[in-house]
Coordinates of C-alpha atoms in Angstrom, one line a residue:
Chain A
M1 CA -0.2 3.9 32.3
P2 CA -3.1 3.9 29.3
I3 CA -2.3 4.9 25.8
V4 CA -4.9 6.7 24.0
T5 CA -5.1 7.2 20.4
V6 CA -8.2 9.9 18.9
S7 CA -8.5 9.5 15.8
R8 CA -9.9 12.6 14.2
G9 CA -11.2 14.6 11.6
T10 CA -10.4 18.2 10.2
F11 CA -12.1 20.7 12.5
S12 CA -13.9 17.9 14.8
G13 CA -12.3 19.2 17.8
G14 CA -10.3 15.7 18.3
R15 CA -7.0 17.4 18.9
M16 CA -8.9 19.7 21.4
L17 CA -9.7 16.5 22.8
A18 CA -6.3 15.3 23.0
E19 CA -4.2 18.0 24.6
E20 CA -7.0 18.4 26.8
L21 CA -6.7 14.1 27.8
A22 CA -3.3 14.8 27.9
R23 CA -3.2 17.4 30.4
K24 CA -5.4 15.5 32.4
L25 CA -3.3 12.1 32.4
G26 CA 0.1 14.2 33.0
C27 CA 1.1 13.0 29.8
A28 CA 3.1 13.6 26.4
C29 CA 0.1 14.3 23.3
V30 CA 1.8 13.2 20.2
E31 CA 0.1 14.4 17.0
S32 CA 0.7 12.7 13.6
E33 CA 3.3 14.8 11.5
V34 CA 5.3 13.4 14.9
L35 CA 5.3 9.8 13.5
S36 CA 5.4 11.2 9.8
D37 CA 9.0 13.7 10.6
A38 CA 10.2 10.0 11.9
A39 CA 9.2 8.6 8.7
R40 CA 10.8 11.3 6.8
T41 CA 14.2 11.4 8.6
F42 CA 14.7 7.9 6.8
G43 CA 14.0 9.1 4.2
V44 CA 10.5 7.7 3.2
P45 CA 9.0 10.5 0.5
V46 CA 6.3 11.5 2.7
S47 CA 5.2 14.5 1.1
R48 CA 5.2 12.4 -2.3
L49 CA 3.0 10.1 -0.9
K50 CA 0.1 12.5 0.9
A51 CA 0.7 15.3 -2.5
A52 CA 0.0 11.8 -4.6
M53 CA -2.4 11.1 -2.6
V54 CA -4.7 14.7 -3.4
K55 CA -3.7 15.0 -6.7
A56 CA -3.6 12.2 -8.3
P57 CA -4.4 8.7 -6.4
T58 CA -4.4 6.3 -9.1
A59 CA -0.4 7.3 -8.2
L60 CA -0.5 5.6 -5.1
R61 CA -0.2 2.0 -6.9
G62 CA 3.1 2.3 -7.5
F63 CA 4.5 3.2 -4.1
A64 CA 3.7 -0.4 -1.9
R65 CA 7.2 -0.3 -0.7
E66 CA 7.3 2.9 0.5
R67 CA 3.7 2.4 2.5
E68 CA 5.9 -0.7 4.0
M69 CA 8.5 1.4 4.8
Y70 CA 6.2 4.4 6.3
L71 CA 4.5 2.1 7.9
A72 CA 7.3 0.5 9.7
C73 CA 8.3 4.1 10.7
I74 CA 5.4 5.0 12.2
T75 CA 5.4 2.3 13.8
A76 CA 8.8 2.2 15.5
A77 CA 8.3 5.8 16.2
L78 CA 4.9 5.5 17.9
G79 CA 5.9 2.2 19.6
E80 CA 8.1 3.8 21.3
R81 CA 6.5 6.4 22.9
A82 CA 3.9 3.9 23.9
L83 CA 6.8 1.9 25.8
G84 CA 7.9 5.0 27.4
G85 CA 4.7 5.1 29.6
S86 CA 1.2 7.0 29.1
L87 CA 0.7 9.2 26.1
V88 CA -2.5 10.4 24.0
Y89 CA -1.8 10.0 20.4
H90 CA -4.3 12.3 17.5
G91 CA -4.1 11.7 14.0
H92 CA -6.0 9.0 11.9
A93 CA -6.7 5.5 12.8
A94 CA -2.9 4.7 14.1
H95 CA -4.2 2.7 16.7
L96 CA -4.4 -0.2 13.8
L97 CA -0.3 0.8 13.7
L98 CA -0.6 -1.5 17.3
P99 CA -3.2 -4.5 16.9
R100 CA -4.2 -7.0 20.1
V101 CA -1.6 -4.1 22.2
N102 CA -5.3 -4.9 24.5
H103 CA -4.1 -1.3 27.0
V104 CA -4.5 0.7 24.0
L105 CA -7.7 2.5 24.4
R106 CA -9.1 3.9 20.8
V107 CA -10.5 6.6 20.6
R108 CA -12.9 8.2 17.7
V109 CA -14.0 11.7 17.5
M110 CA -16.9 13.8 15.4
A111 CA -18.5 16.6 15.5
D112 CA -21.3 18.1 14.0
P113 CA -20.6 18.9 10.0
E114 CA -22.2 22.5 10.4
F115 CA -19.5 23.2 13.1
R116 CA -16.6 21.8 11.4
I117 CA -17.8 23.5 8.3
K118 CA -17.7 27.3 10.5
A119 CA -14.5 26.4 11.7
A120 CA -13.6 26.7 8.7
M121 CA -15.0 29.4 7.7
S122 CA -13.1 31.1 10.5
R123 CA -10.4 29.6 10.6
M124 CA -9.4 29.6 6.5
N125 CA -11.1 33.2 6.2
L126 CA -13.6 31.0 3.4
S127 CA -17.4 31.2 2.5
W128 CA -19.9 29.0 3.5
A129 CA -19.1 26.3 0.1
Q130 CA -16.2 27.0 0.0
A131 CA -15.0 25.9 3.0
K132 CA -17.3 22.8 3.1
K133 CA -15.9 22.1 -0.4
Y134 CA -12.6 22.1 1.5
V135 CA -13.8 20.1 4.5
R136 CA -15.3 17.6 2.2
S137 CA -12.3 17.2 -0.3
V138 CA -10.0 16.9 2.8
D139 CA -12.5 14.2 4.7
A140 CA -12.0 12.2 1.3
D141 CA -8.6 12.4 1.3
R142 CA -7.8 11.3 4.6
A143 CA -10.3 8.5 3.5
R144 CA -8.0 7.7 1.0
W145 CA -5.1 8.2 3.0
V146 CA -6.0 5.1 6.1
D147 CA -7.5 3.2 3.0
F148 CA -3.8 3.2 1.3
L149 CA -2.5 2.4 4.6
Y150 CA -4.5 0.2 6.5
G151 CA -7.2 -1.5 4.0
I152 CA -10.4 -0.1 6.2
D153 CA -12.6 2.5 6.6
W154 CA -11.4 4.3 9.1
T155 CA -15.0 5.9 9.8
D156 CA -16.3 2.7 11.1
P157 CA -17.2 2.7 14.3
S158 CA -16.0 -1.4 14.9
H159 CA -12.4 0.4 14.9
Y160 CA -13.4 2.0 18.2
D161 CA -13.5 1.6 22.0
L162 CA -15.3 4.7 22.1
V163 CA -17.1 7.1 20.1
V164 CA -17.1 10.6 21.0
N165 CA -19.2 13.0 19.6
L166 CA -18.8 16.9 20.4
E167 CA -21.7 18.3 19.6
H168 CA -23.6 18.4 22.8
V169 CA -20.3 17.2 25.1
S170 CA -18.0 20.5 25.8
V171 CA -14.2 18.7 25.2
A172 CA -13.9 18.8 29.3
N173 CA -16.5 16.8 30.0
A174 CA -15.9 14.7 27.2
A175 CA -12.1 14.1 28.3
A176 CA -13.3 13.2 32.0
A177 CA -15.4 11.1 30.1
V178 CA -12.4 9.4 28.6
C179 CA -10.1 9.4 31.5
S180 CA -12.5 7.7 33.2
M181 CA -12.5 5.0 30.6
A182 CA -8.7 4.7 30.3
E183 CA -8.3 4.4 34.2
L184 CA -11.1 0.8 33.3
P185 CA -8.9 -2.7 34.4
E186 CA -9.7 -3.8 30.7
F187 CA -7.2 -0.8 29.7
R188 CA -4.2 -1.6 32.0
P189 CA -1.1 -2.7 30.7
T190 CA 0.0 -6.7 31.7
P191 CA 2.3 -8.4 31.0
A192 CA 0.6 -10.2 28.1
S193 CA -0.4 -6.7 26.4
T194 CA 3.6 -5.1 27.2
Q195 CA 4.6 -7.5 25.4
Q196 CA 2.7 -7.2 22.7
L197 CA 4.2 -4.0 21.9
E198 CA 7.8 -5.1 22.7
D199 CA 7.5 -7.2 19.6
I200 CA 5.2 -4.9 17.7
L201 CA 8.7 -2.5 18.2
L202 CA 11.1 -5.1 17.9
A203 CA 9.6 -5.8 14.2
A204 CA 9.3 -2.6 13.1
R205 CA 12.3 -1.5 14.2
A206 CA 14.2 -4.5 12.9
R207 CA 11.9 -3.3 9.1
V208 CA 13.3 -0.2 9.5
R209 CA 17.2 -0.8 9.6
L210 CA 16.8 -3.4 6.9
G211 CA 14.7 -1.1 4.4
V212 CA 17.6 1.5 5.4
D213 CA 20.8 -0.3 4.8
P214 CA 21.7 -0.6 1.3
R215 CA 22.8 -4.5 0.9
T216 CA 19.3 -5.6 2.6
A217 CA 17.1 -3.0 0.8
T218 CA 15.6 -4.4 -1.9
A219 CA 15.0 -7.5 -0.3
D220 CA 11.7 -8.5 0.1
V221 CA 11.2 -9.1 3.1
R222 CA 8.4 -10.1 6.1
V223 CA 9.8 -9.3 9.9
K224 CA 7.7 -10.8 13.2
A225 CA 9.1 -10.5 16.1
H226 CA 8.6 -12.5 19.7
Q227 CA 9.4 -12.5 22.9
G228 CA 12.1 -11.2 21.2
I229 CA 13.0 -13.8 18.5
L230 CA 12.7 -12.3 15.2
S231 CA 11.6 -14.1 12.7
V232 CA 11.9 -12.8 8.6
T233 CA 11.3 -14.4 5.7
H234 CA 12.8 -13.9 1.9
M235 CA 12.0 -14.7 -1.1
P236 CA 13.1 -17.4 -2.2
Q237 CA 14.6 -15.7 -5.0
Q238 CA 16.6 -13.9 -2.8
A239 CA 17.8 -15.9 -0.7
Q240 CA 21.6 -13.9 -0.8
V241 CA 20.7 -11.6 1.7
A242 CA 19.9 -14.4 4.1
P243 CA 23.3 -14.2 5.5
L244 CA 22.8 -10.8 5.5
I245 CA 20.5 -10.5 7.2
P246 CA 21.8 -11.1 10.8
V247 CA 24.8 -8.7 10.0
V248 CA 22.5 -6.1 9.6
L249 CA 20.4 -6.7 12.4
E250 CA 23.3 -7.0 14.5
G251 CA 23.4 -4.8 18.1
L252 CA 19.5 -4.3 17.7
E253 CA 18.8 -3.8 20.8
G254 CA 16.2 -6.2 22.0
I255 CA 16.6 -8.8 20.1
K256 CA 17.4 -12.9 22.0
E257 CA 17.7 -14.7 18.3
I258 CA 16.9 -14.5 13.8
H259 CA 15.7 -16.7 12.6
T260 CA 15.8 -16.2 8.6
A261 CA 13.4 -18.9 6.6
I262 CA 12.6 -18.6 3.0
A263 CA 8.9 -18.3 1.0
A264 CA 8.7 -21.9 0.2
T265 CA 7.9 -22.1 -3.2
T266 CA 7.6 -19.9 -6.4
L267 CA 4.4 -19.9 -8.6
L268 CA 5.2 -18.5 -11.5
W269 CA 2.5 -16.6 -13.5
M270 CA 2.1 -15.9 -17.6
E271 CA 0.2 -13.5 -18.7
E272 CA 0.0 -11.3 -22.0
Q273 CA -1.5 -8.5 -19.9
F274 CA -1.2 -8.8 -16.1
S275 CA -3.7 -6.7 -14.0
A276 CA -4.4 -6.7 -10.4
A277 CA -8.2 -6.6 -10.6
S278 CA -8.5 -9.1 -12.1
D279 CA -10.2 -13.2 -11.8
S280 CA -6.3 -14.8 -11.8
F281 CA -4.7 -12.3 -9.3
K282 CA -7.6 -13.1 -7.2
H283 CA -6.9 -17.3 -7.4
V284 CA -3.1 -16.5 -8.0
L285 CA -3.0 -14.7 -4.5
E286 CA -5.0 -17.7 -3.0
I287 CA -3.3 -20.1 -4.1
A288 CA 0.4 -18.3 -3.0
E289 CA -1.5 -18.0 0.9
R290 CA -2.3 -21.2 0.9
W291 CA 1.4 -22.5 0.0
D292 CA 3.0 -19.7 1.7
S293 CA 4.6 -18.8 -2.0
A294 CA 6.2 -15.9 -4.2
V295 CA 4.5 -15.0 -7.2
E296 CA 6.8 -14.4 -10.3
L297 CA 5.1 -12.9 -13.1
L298 CA 6.3 -13.0 -16.9
K299 CA 4.9 -11.3 -19.1
V300 CA 4.4 -13.1 -22.9
A301 CA 4.8 -10.4 -25.6
P302 CA 3.5 -11.2 -28.8
E303 CA 6.2 -13.2 -31.6
S304 CA 9.8 -11.3 -32.2
A305 CA 8.3 -8.2 -29.9
D306 CA 11.0 -9.0 -27.3
A307 CA 14.3 -10.7 -28.4
E308 CA 15.7 -12.0 -25.4
L309 CA 14.0 -12.0 -21.8
R310 CA 14.6 -9.1 -19.6
T311 CA 14.0 -8.5 -15.6
V312 CA 11.1 -6.0 -15.9
A313 CA 12.3 -2.6 -13.7
V314 CA 10.1 -2.6 -10.5
G315 CA 8.9 1.2 -9.1
G316 CA 10.0 2.5 -6.3
S317 CA 13.8 3.1 -4.9
A318 CA 14.1 0.9 -2.0
V319 CA 17.2 2.6 -1.5
Y320 CA 16.6 5.5 1.2
R321 CA 18.2 8.6 1.4
S322 CA 20.3 8.6 4.8
E323 CA 20.9 12.6 4.4
P324 CA 17.7 13.9 2.9
D325 CA 18.3 17.3 3.5
Q326 CA 21.8 17.8 2.0
D327 CA 20.7 18.6 -1.0
G328 CA 17.0 20.5 0.0
G329 CA 15.0 18.0 -1.6
V330 CA 16.0 19.6 -5.3
L331 CA 17.4 16.6 -7.2
F332 CA 19.2 16.4 -10.0
D333 CA 18.4 14.4 -13.4
A334 CA 21.2 12.4 -12.8
D335 CA 19.9 11.2 -9.7
E336 CA 17.4 9.1 -8.8
A337 CA 13.8 10.4 -6.8
P338 CA 12.1 7.7 -5.0
G339 CA 8.9 6.2 -6.7
D340 CA 9.9 7.8 -9.5
D341 CA 11.0 4.7 -12.0
A342 CA 8.1 3.3 -13.2
G343 CA 9.0 1.1 -16.2
R344 CA 8.3 0.2 -19.2
D345 CA 5.8 -2.4 -18.4
E346 CA 2.7 -1.0 -16.1
D347 CA 1.1 -3.0 -15.5
V348 CA 3.5 -5.7 -14.5
T349 CA 5.3 -3.1 -12.0
A350 CA 1.2 -2.5 -10.7
T351 CA 0.6 -6.3 -10.5
L352 CA 4.1 -6.0 -7.9
D353 CA 3.3 -4.1 -6.7
A354 CA -0.4 -5.7 -5.4
L355 CA 1.6 -8.1 -4.7
R356 CA 4.1 -6.8 -2.5
A357 CA 1.6 -5.9 -0.9
R358 CA 0.7 -9.0 0.7
G359 CA 4.1 -10.0 0.7
R360 CA 4.6 -12.2 -1.6
A361 CA 5.8 -10.1 -4.8
G362 CA 8.7 -12.4 -7.2
Q363 CA 10.6 -11.0 -10.0
G364 CA 9.3 -9.8 -13.1
H365 CA 9.9 -10.5 -16.6
A366 CA 9.5 -10.1 -19.8
V367 CA 9.9 -12.3 -23.0
G368 CA 8.2 -12.5 -26.6
A369 CA 6.3 -15.9 -26.8
D370 CA 9.0 -17.4 -29.3
R371 CA 11.1 -17.5 -26.4
L372 CA 9.3 -19.4 -24.5
P373 CA 9.3 -22.0 -22.8
G374 CA 13.5 -21.8 -23.3
A375 CA 14.0 -18.6 -21.5
V376 CA 12.6 -19.6 -18.0
D377 CA 15.1 -21.5 -15.8
P378 CA 13.8 -25.2 -15.0
A379 CA 16.2 -24.8 -11.9
T380 CA 14.0 -22.4 -10.0
S381 CA 11.7 -24.2 -7.7
Y382 CA 8.4 -23.3 -9.3
S383 CA 5.0 -25.7 -7.6
L384 CA 3.0 -24.1 -10.4
V385 CA 2.6 -22.6 -13.4
L386 CA -0.5 -20.4 -14.7
V387 CA -0.6 -19.7 -17.5
G388 CA -3.1 -17.2 -18.6
N389 CA -4.2 -14.8 -21.9
V390 CA -1.8 -15.1 -24.0
F391 CA -1.3 -15.1 -28.2
A392 CA -5.0 -12.4 -28.1
S393 CA -4.4 -11.2 -30.9
R394 CA -4.6 -14.2 -32.8
P395 CA -8.4 -16.0 -33.9
E396 CA -9.5 -17.7 -31.0
A397 CA -9.5 -21.1 -32.5
I398 CA -5.6 -21.1 -32.7
R399 CA -5.6 -19.0 -29.6
G400 CA -6.8 -22.0 -27.8
R401 CA -4.1 -24.1 -29.8
L402 CA -1.8 -22.6 -29.2
A403 CA -1.7 -21.7 -26.0
R404 CA -2.0 -25.3 -25.3
E405 CA 1.0 -26.2 -26.9
L406 CA 2.9 -23.5 -24.5
R407 CA 1.2 -25.6 -21.1
N408 CA 2.7 -28.4 -22.7
A409 CA 6.3 -26.8 -24.4
V410 CA 6.5 -25.6 -20.1
A411 CA 5.2 -29.0 -18.4
D412 CA 7.5 -30.3 -20.6
H413 CA 10.4 -27.7 -19.7
L414 CA 10.1 -27.3 -16.1
R415 CA 8.7 -30.6 -15.1
V416 CA 5.8 -29.3 -12.7
P417 CA 1.7 -29.0 -12.5
V418 CA 0.8 -26.7 -15.6
V419 CA -2.4 -25.5 -16.1
G420 CA -5.2 -22.8 -17.3
P421 CA -7.5 -20.1 -15.9
D422 CA -10.4 -22.5 -16.4
E423 CA -8.6 -25.2 -14.1
I424 CA -7.9 -22.6 -11.6
R425 CA -11.3 -20.9 -11.6
A426 CA -12.4 -24.9 -10.6
R427 CA -10.4 -25.9 -8.8
L428 CA -10.5 -22.9 -6.2
R429 CA -14.6 -21.7 -6.8
V430 CA -17.2 -23.3 -4.8
G431 CA -20.9 -22.3 -6.1
P432 CA -24.3 -23.0 -5.9
R433 CA -23.7 -26.1 -8.3
Q434 CA -20.8 -27.3 -6.3
I435 CA -23.1 -27.3 -2.9
G436 CA -26.3 -29.1 -4.6
G437 CA -23.5 -30.9 -6.5
L438 CA -22.0 -32.0 -2.2
A439 CA -25.7 -32.0 -0.6
V440 CA -27.4 -34.7 -3.6
G441 CA -23.5 -36.5 -2.7
L442 CA -23.9 -36.9 1.0
L443 CA -27.7 -37.9 0.5
V444 CA -26.6 -41.0 -1.7
V445 CA -23.5 -42.1 0.3
S446 CA -25.2 -42.1 3.6
L447 CA -28.0 -43.5 2.0
V448 CA -25.5 -46.4 0.5
Y449 CA -23.8 -46.9 4.3
V450 CA -27.7 -46.8 5.5
L451 CA -28.3 -49.9 3.2
V452 CA -25.3 -51.9 3.3
F453 CA -24.7 -51.3 7.1
S454 CA -28.6 -52.7 7.5
N455 CA -28.2 -55.3 5.1
Q456 CA -24.9 -57.1 5.9
E457 CA -25.9 -60.3 6.0
A458 CA -27.9 -60.5 2.9
I459 CA -25.1 -58.8 0.9
L460 CA -22.6 -61.5 2.5
R461 CA -24.8 -64.0 1.4
F462 CA -24.9 -62.4 -1.9
F463 CA -21.5 -62.8 -2.6
V464 CA -20.0 -65.6 -0.5
G465 CA -23.4 -67.8 -1.0
G466 CA -23.6 -67.9 -5.0
G467 CA -21.8 -71.2 -5.6
T468 CA -22.6 -71.5 -9.6
V469 CA -20.9 -69.9 -12.4
P470 CA -23.8 -66.7 -13.9
H471 CA -23.7 -65.9 -9.8
R472 CA -20.0 -65.5 -9.4
L473 CA -19.9 -64.1 -12.3
L474 CA -23.0 -61.6 -11.4
A475 CA -20.9 -60.9 -7.8
A476 CA -17.8 -59.7 -9.9
L477 CA -20.1 -57.8 -12.4
V478 CA -21.8 -55.5 -9.2
L479 CA -18.4 -55.0 -7.9
L480 CA -16.7 -53.9 -10.2
L481 CA -19.8 -51.3 -11.1
V482 CA -20.7 -50.2 -7.6
V483 CA -17.5 -49.9 -5.8
P484 CA -15.7 -47.0 -8.1
S485 CA -18.9 -45.8 -8.2
F486 CA -19.4 -45.1 -4.6
A487 CA -15.4 -44.5 -4.4
F488 CA -16.4 -41.3 -7.0
L489 CA -18.8 -40.4 -5.9
Y490 CA -17.6 -39.8 -2.5
G491 CA -14.1 -38.1 -3.4
S492 CA -16.2 -35.9 -5.2
C493 CA -17.6 -35.5 -1.7
V494 CA -14.7 -34.9 0.3
N495 CA -12.9 -32.5 -3.1
V496 CA -15.9 -30.1 -2.9
V497 CA -15.4 -30.2 1.6
T498 CA -11.7 -29.6 1.1
K499 CA -12.0 -26.7 -0.9
L500 CA -14.6 -25.5 1.7
L501 CA -12.1 -26.2 3.9
R502 CA -9.6 -24.5 1.7
F503 CA -7.4 -27.6 2.9
D504 CA -5.0 -28.7 -0.1
Chain B
M1 CA 15.6 33.0 -24.4
K2 CA 13.0 33.5 -22.6
P3 CA 12.6 38.5 -21.8
G4 CA 10.6 39.4 -19.7
F5 CA 9.5 36.2 -17.8
R6 CA 10.1 37.4 -14.0
L7 CA 9.9 34.5 -11.6
L8 CA 11.3 35.0 -7.8
I9 CA 11.9 32.6 -5.5
V10 CA 11.8 32.1 -1.7
D11 CA 13.1 28.7 0.5
D12 CA 14.9 29.1 3.7
E13 CA 17.2 26.5 2.8
S14 CA 20.0 28.6 0.7
I15 CA 21.2 25.3 -1.2
V16 CA 17.8 24.6 -2.9
C17 CA 17.3 28.7 -4.2
E18 CA 21.3 27.9 -5.5
R19 CA 19.7 24.8 -7.4
L20 CA 16.7 26.5 -8.6
G21 CA 18.0 29.6 -9.0
A22 CA 20.9 27.8 -11.1
E23 CA 17.8 26.4 -13.3
M24 CA 16.0 28.9 -14.3
T25 CA 18.2 31.5 -15.5
K26 CA 19.6 28.6 -17.5
L27 CA 16.4 29.2 -19.4
G28 CA 16.5 32.2 -19.9
L29 CA 14.3 34.0 -17.3
E30 CA 15.2 36.5 -14.8
V31 CA 16.0 35.2 -11.6
E32 CA 15.5 36.3 -8.2
T33 CA 15.6 34.6 -4.9
F34 CA 15.7 34.4 -1.4
T35 CA 15.8 33.4 1.5
D36 CA 13.9 34.9 4.2
S37 CA 11.0 35.2 3.5
S38 CA 9.5 38.4 4.7
A39 CA 12.5 40.6 2.2
A40 CA 10.1 38.0 -0.6
L41 CA 7.8 39.7 0.2
E42 CA 8.8 43.7 0.0
R43 CA 10.3 42.5 -2.8
I44 CA 7.0 41.3 -4.3
A45 CA 5.3 44.3 -2.9
A46 CA 7.9 46.5 -4.7
R47 CA 7.8 44.7 -8.4
R48 CA 5.6 42.2 -10.5
F49 CA 6.4 38.8 -11.0
D50 CA 5.3 36.6 -13.3
L51 CA 6.0 33.4 -10.8
V52 CA 6.5 32.7 -8.4
I53 CA 8.3 29.2 -6.6
T54 CA 7.4 29.0 -2.8
D55 CA 8.3 26.7 0.0
I56 CA 5.7 26.4 2.6
K57 CA 7.4 25.9 6.2
M58 CA 9.5 28.9 6.3
R59 CA 10.8 31.2 9.2
G60 CA 9.0 34.4 8.5
P61 CA 5.8 34.4 7.1
T62 CA 4.8 31.4 5.3
G63 CA 4.4 29.6 1.7
I64 CA 0.6 30.2 2.3
E65 CA 0.5 33.6 3.4
V66 CA 2.9 34.5 0.3
M67 CA 0.6 32.9 -1.5
H68 CA -2.6 34.7 0.0
F69 CA -0.6 38.4 -0.4
L70 CA 0.0 37.4 -4.7
R71 CA -4.0 36.4 -4.9
E72 CA -5.4 39.3 -3.1
N73 CA -2.2 42.3 -4.5
Y74 CA -0.9 40.4 -7.9
P75 CA -3.6 38.0 -9.0
A76 CA -1.7 37.6 -12.3
T77 CA 0.8 36.2 -10.8
K78 CA 1.6 32.0 -10.7
V79 CA 2.4 30.3 -7.8
I80 CA 4.8 27.0 -7.8
V81 CA 4.4 25.5 -4.1
I82 CA 7.3 23.3 -2.6
T83 CA 7.6 21.5 0.6
G84 CA 9.1 18.9 2.0
F85 CA 6.7 18.7 4.3
A86 CA 3.4 17.8 2.5
T87 CA 0.5 17.1 4.5
V88 CA -3.4 16.7 3.1
E89 CA -3.8 19.7 4.2
T90 CA -1.1 21.9 3.2
A91 CA -1.3 20.5 -0.3
R92 CA -5.8 21.0 -1.1
E93 CA -4.9 24.5 0.9
A94 CA -2.7 24.8 -2.1
L95 CA -4.1 24.0 -4.6
K96 CA -7.6 25.8 -3.2
G97 CA -5.3 29.1 -2.7
G98 CA -5.1 29.1 -6.6
A99 CA -1.0 27.7 -6.5
V100 CA -0.9 26.3 -10.3
D101 CA 1.3 23.1 -9.0
F102 CA 2.8 21.7 -5.8
L103 CA 5.5 19.8 -6.3
P104 CA 6.8 17.7 -2.8
K105 CA 10.3 17.4 -2.0
P106 CA 12.6 15.3 -3.4
F107 CA 11.7 16.2 -7.2
K108 CA 13.7 16.0 -9.8
L109 CA 14.9 19.3 -11.1
S110 CA 13.6 18.3 -14.5
Q111 CA 9.8 18.1 -13.5
L112 CA 10.3 22.0 -12.3
R113 CA 11.5 22.3 -15.6
E114 CA 9.0 21.2 -17.8
L115 CA 6.3 22.6 -15.5
V116 CA 7.8 26.4 -15.5
L117 CA 8.3 26.0 -19.7
S118 CA 4.5 25.6 -20.3
L119 CA 3.8 28.0 -17.8
V120 CA 5.7 30.8 -19.8
A121 CA 4.4 29.3 -23.5
D122 CA 2.0 29.7 -21.3
R123 CA 2.1 33.5 -21.5
S124 CA 3.4 34.0 -24.3
A125 CA 0.2 32.3 -26.5
P126 CA -2.1 34.9 -28.2
D127 CA -4.8 34.8 -25.5
G128 CA -2.1 34.9 -22.6
G129 CA -4.1 32.4 -20.1
G130 CA -2.4 29.7 -18.1
P131 CA -3.1 26.3 -17.0
T132 CA -4.5 26.2 -13.4
R133 CA -3.7 22.1 -12.8
A134 CA -5.3 22.6 -9.5

């Protein structure tokens, strides 16, 4: 019962190969649009996503939630078909929806660029130059789409079991070769690979159900399944959804147990201007992933710019339209279109989106600097506060003082460690200097150990044997100086090693 | 009122024609709507329109075919493509085919209204030119 996925570019012959494969294997041939249609039935704005990719690729940054739902929908659709028996699927890198399902044969189809251009000329009645431009544009669009969905370069051959170039081999012979490979033991389903497929399908179905139900649609959750046991992790600020999750998932086929868990803690990150491309974002994300934390953003506006703490509206409608066809897709102005609400603070929404894509998004707020730290709720379980670049409009000397005062005030108010960007960088960075220091430190430590254990008797005689007061004073002085110095050196080495091992 | 600005809307969903037709009529445009793309093509052949708003996937001739017909016979007519079934290829094809814009469903009426008003304003401009967003 092989499952074959054929990843193809436009006019590359991939569709023909997939159809021939399906005919030889006697199974269904499914194309990517069928999966997209499955997502549409749940109101995922697939067309908006794809049009944004063509018209304004940067706009895709605001669609993290829609992306997550899209992936869940198409995973569920593909998984259901894959569990049903043999299947040939053709589209773009969809085998990534079924990770570690070993009986999926992943095929990439390529064709000579000239062949593809000629095919475009013939089918679309274009000139050579127009066809070439069209094929290149569609290839670029596809690459962006796959990168948006999966974060990979889909042309990388390492993602496939077999790459087929139809320049010199006919479709029929290529299909015969693929069928032979599909019959190999490596691509036969096993109980383990079938279980993996069932787990993926169950998690996807659960995610779709949670995303569609209005009671849980706004929750940022991560769903995993293992042998019928579903684990749903939600963010600390969304604890109210925890009792609703089992209710919403009730009756979902394949569930034996449901475990809900809360992301361990929250990091509070304060900035005047957030950026998902900044070093601070990378550091915060690294800590959040190590500590299994959500990240809450607090935008610090200049004094008096914002009177009270306000929650920043996050882009993207979380409630999917369960009957999208009733209005024909034409909304009155009072209606909300998915992905329509950009919010006032684009940097916060963009950064939250980036965090959401990694399953780490908490809430976003904005407040005037003069309202801090009182505006922050001390009842929230923050484990760390990062105060980034604030008071940027002030002269440097004043900026530094104000930032220090803010950090101290926040630390007093919340009773948690508060750090700045330099401290975070120093905590996480392991560069050549630290490596060099570690090498020297380890050398000295080793030397001291060798010297001490090679001269144990002499050392003991020095510390124990002398009876005069000057001698005892000298021994005490040596202990006072050497032991702490050695301990400091040893501790520094251990610190660098634990940073290298990403051990907190 | 926008005297003389003729608009044709073709979509096989009657609700779409109703909503768009009502909105565009409020703007003072001369609006004709069709749920049958064959009938729409016959009408386009008989009368010049300033703007055609068309769906892509329809039972008869597709929106792409409507666009090609307009490009060959009435190149000055602007086209806006609306669709609930956007793919990379159709988006590229629509924009390459000369569509002014490509609106994936669902969209708000205000988005279309702004776009149409900008085209009306461009037609009224001294040089009579229009934007090509593609």
